[in-house]
PDB file of C-alpha atoms in Angstrom:
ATOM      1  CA  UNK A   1       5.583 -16.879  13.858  1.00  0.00           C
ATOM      2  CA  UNK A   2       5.576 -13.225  13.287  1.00  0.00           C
ATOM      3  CA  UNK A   3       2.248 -10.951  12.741  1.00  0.00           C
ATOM      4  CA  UNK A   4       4.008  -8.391  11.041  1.00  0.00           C
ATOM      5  CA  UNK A   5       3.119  -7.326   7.646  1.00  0.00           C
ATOM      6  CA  UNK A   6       5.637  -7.380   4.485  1.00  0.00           C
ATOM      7  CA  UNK A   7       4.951  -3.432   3.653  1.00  0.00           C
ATOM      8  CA  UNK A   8       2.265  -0.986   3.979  1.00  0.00           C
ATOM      9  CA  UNK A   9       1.943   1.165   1.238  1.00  0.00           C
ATOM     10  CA  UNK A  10      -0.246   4.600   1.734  1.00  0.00           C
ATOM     11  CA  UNK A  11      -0.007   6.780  -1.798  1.00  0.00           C
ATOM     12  CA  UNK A  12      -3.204   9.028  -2.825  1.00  0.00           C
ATOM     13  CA  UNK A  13      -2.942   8.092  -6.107  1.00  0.00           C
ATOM     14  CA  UNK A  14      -4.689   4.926  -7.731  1.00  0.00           C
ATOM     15  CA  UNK A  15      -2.221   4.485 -10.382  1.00  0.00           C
ATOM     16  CA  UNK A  16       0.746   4.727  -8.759  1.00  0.00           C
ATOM     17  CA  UNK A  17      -0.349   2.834  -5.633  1.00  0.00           C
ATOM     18  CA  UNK A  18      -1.034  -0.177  -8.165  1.00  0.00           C
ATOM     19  CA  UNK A  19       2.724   0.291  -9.940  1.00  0.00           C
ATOM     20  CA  UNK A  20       4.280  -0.136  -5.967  1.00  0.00           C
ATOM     21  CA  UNK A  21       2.212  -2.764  -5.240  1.00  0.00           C
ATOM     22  CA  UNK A  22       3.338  -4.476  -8.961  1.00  0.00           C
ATOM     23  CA  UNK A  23       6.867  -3.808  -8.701  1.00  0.00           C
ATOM     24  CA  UNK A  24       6.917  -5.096  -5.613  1.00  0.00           C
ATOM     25  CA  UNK A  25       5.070  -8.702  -5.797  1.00  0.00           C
ATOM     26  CA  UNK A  26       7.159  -9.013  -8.751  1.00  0.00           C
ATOM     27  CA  UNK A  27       9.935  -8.763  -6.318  1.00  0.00           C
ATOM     28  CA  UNK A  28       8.313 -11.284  -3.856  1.00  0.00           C
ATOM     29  CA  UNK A  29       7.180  -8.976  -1.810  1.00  0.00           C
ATOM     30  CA  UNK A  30       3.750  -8.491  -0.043  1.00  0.00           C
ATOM     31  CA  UNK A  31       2.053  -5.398  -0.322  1.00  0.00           C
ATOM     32  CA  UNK A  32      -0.940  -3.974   1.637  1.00  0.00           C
ATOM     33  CA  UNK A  33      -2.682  -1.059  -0.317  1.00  0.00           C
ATOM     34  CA  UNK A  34      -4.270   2.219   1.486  1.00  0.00           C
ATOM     35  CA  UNK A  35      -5.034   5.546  -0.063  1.00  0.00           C
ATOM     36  CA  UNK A  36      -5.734   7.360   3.275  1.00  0.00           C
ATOM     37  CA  UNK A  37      -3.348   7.268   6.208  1.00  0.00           C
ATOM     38  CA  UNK A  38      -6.721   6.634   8.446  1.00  0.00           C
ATOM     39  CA  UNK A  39      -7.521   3.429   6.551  1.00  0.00           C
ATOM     40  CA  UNK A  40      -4.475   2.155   7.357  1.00  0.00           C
ATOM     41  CA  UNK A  41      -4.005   2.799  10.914  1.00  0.00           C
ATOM     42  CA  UNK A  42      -4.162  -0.725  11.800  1.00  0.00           C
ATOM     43  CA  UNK A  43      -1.703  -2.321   9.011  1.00  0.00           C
ATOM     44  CA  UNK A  44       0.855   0.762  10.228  1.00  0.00           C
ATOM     45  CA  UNK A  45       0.779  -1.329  13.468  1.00  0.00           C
ATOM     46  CA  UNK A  46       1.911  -4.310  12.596  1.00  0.00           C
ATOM     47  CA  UNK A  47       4.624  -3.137   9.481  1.00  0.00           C
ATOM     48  CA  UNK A  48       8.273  -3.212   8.853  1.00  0.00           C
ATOM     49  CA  UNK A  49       8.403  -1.064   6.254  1.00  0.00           C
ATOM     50  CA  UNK A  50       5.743   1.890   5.437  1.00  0.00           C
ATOM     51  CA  UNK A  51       5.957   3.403   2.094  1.00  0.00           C
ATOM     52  CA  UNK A  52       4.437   7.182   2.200  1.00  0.00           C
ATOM     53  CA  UNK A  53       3.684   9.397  -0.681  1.00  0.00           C
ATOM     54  CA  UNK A  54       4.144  13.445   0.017  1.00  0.00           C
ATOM     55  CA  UNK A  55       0.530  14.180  -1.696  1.00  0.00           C
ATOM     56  CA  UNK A  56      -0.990  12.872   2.363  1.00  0.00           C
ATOM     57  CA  UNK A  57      -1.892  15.833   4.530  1.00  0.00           C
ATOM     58  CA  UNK A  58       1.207  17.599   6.578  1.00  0.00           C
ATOM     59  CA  UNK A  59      -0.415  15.561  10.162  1.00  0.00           C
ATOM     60  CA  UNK A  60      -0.118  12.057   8.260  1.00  0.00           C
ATOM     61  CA  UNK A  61       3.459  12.644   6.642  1.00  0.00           C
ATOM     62  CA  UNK A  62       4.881  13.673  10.175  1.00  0.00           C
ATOM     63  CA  UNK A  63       2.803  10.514  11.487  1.00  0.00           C
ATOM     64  CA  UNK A  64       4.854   8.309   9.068  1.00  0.00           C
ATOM     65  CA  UNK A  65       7.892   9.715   9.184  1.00  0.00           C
ATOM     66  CA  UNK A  66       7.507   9.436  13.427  1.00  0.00           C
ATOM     67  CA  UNK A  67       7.480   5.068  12.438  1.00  0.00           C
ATOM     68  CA  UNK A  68      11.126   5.566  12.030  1.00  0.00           C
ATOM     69  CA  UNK A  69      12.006   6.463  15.616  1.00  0.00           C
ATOM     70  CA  UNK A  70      10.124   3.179  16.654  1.00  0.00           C
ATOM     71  CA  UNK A  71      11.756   0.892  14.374  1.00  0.00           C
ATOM     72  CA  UNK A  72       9.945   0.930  11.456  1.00  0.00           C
ATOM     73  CA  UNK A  73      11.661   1.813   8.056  1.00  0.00           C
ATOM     74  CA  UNK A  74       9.587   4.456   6.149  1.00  0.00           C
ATOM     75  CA  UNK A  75       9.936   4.951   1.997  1.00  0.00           C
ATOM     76  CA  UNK A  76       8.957   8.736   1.304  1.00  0.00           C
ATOM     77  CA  UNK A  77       7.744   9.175  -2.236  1.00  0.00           C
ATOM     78  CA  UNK A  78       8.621  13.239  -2.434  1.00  0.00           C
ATOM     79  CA  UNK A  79       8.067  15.335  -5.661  1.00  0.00           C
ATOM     80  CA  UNK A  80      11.499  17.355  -4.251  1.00  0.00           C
ATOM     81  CA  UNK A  81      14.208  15.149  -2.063  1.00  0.00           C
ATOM     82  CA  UNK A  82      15.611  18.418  -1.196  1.00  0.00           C
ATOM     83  CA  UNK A  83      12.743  18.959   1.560  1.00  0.00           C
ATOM     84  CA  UNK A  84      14.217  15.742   3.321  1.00  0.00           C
ATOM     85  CA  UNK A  85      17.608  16.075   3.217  1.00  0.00           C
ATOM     86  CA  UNK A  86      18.033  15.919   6.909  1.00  0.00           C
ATOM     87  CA  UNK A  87      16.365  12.116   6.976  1.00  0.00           C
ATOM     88  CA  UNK A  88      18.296   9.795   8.530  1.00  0.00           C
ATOM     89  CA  UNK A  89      19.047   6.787   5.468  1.00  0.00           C
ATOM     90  CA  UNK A  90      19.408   4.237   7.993  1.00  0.00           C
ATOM     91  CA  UNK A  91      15.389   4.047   8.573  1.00  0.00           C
ATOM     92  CA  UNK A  92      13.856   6.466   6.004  1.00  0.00           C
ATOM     93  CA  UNK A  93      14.704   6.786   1.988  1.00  0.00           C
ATOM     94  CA  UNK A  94      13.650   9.388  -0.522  1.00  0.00           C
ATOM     95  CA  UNK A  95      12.494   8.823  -3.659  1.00  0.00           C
ATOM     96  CA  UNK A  96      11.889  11.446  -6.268  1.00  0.00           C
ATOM     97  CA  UNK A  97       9.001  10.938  -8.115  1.00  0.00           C
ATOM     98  CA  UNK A  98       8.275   9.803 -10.955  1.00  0.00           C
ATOM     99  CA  UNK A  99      10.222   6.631  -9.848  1.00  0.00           C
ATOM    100  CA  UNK A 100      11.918   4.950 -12.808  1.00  0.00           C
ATOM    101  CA  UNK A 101      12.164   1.220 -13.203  1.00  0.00           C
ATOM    102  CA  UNK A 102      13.088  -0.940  -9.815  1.00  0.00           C
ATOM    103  CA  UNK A 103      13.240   2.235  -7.650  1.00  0.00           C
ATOM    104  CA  UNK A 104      10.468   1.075  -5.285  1.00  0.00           C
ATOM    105  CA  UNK A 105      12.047  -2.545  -4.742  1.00  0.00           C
ATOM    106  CA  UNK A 106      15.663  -1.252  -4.677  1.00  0.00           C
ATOM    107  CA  UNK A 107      14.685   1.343  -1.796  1.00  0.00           C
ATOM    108  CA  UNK A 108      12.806  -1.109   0.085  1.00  0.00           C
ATOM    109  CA  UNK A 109      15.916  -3.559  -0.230  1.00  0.00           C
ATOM    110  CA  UNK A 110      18.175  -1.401   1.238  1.00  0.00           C
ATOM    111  CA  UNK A 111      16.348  -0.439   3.751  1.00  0.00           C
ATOM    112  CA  UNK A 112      15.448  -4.037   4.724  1.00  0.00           C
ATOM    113  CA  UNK A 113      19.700  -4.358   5.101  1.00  0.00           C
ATOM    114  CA  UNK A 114      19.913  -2.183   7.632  1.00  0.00           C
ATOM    115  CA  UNK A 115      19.321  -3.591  11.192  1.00  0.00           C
TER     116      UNK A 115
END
């Protein structure tokens, strides 16, 4: 049986951490909630999927976005895509926020498709 976690989801934001984790367990999935990158250290371990919001320090985001090299796929929640362009879409998508409707789940779908 595996130990790993559903996703980890690490956005400053109160109100929008609550909207991921709702659109997402309507969607079946399991969501573990952290506002600070620090908090979640241990959850990070154990995840297949991280989502990250651009509003965590610059040392946290390239901490996140690092997840992908070791297998992990990472969600960024940017306010501009255009700053991560260069992302490779096999293991990390951009989202532009404000997300609209089933962005969240649809991102973490694909992602999930993708060995």
């Amino acid at each position: 049986m595996s130990t790993l976690s559903a996703i980890v989801a690490v956005v400053k934001d109160p109100a929008l951490l609550r909207s991921i984790s709702f659109a997402l367990n309507t969607h079946g999935q399991t969501v573990e909630q952290f506002n600070d990158w620090t908090m979640a250290a241990e959850a990070i371990s154990h995840a297949q999927c991280v989502i990250l919001d651009t509003c965590l320090p610059p040392a946290d985001l390239t901490a996140g976005l690092s997840l992908a090299s070791r297998g992990v796929k990472v969600v960024l929640l940017a306010e501009d895509d255009r700053d991560y362009e260069g992302v490779n879409p096999d293991d990390i998508c951009v989202l532009s926020k404000p997300l609209k409707g089933p962005d969240i789940a649809n991102a973490v779908s694909a992602l999930r498709k993708n060995p």
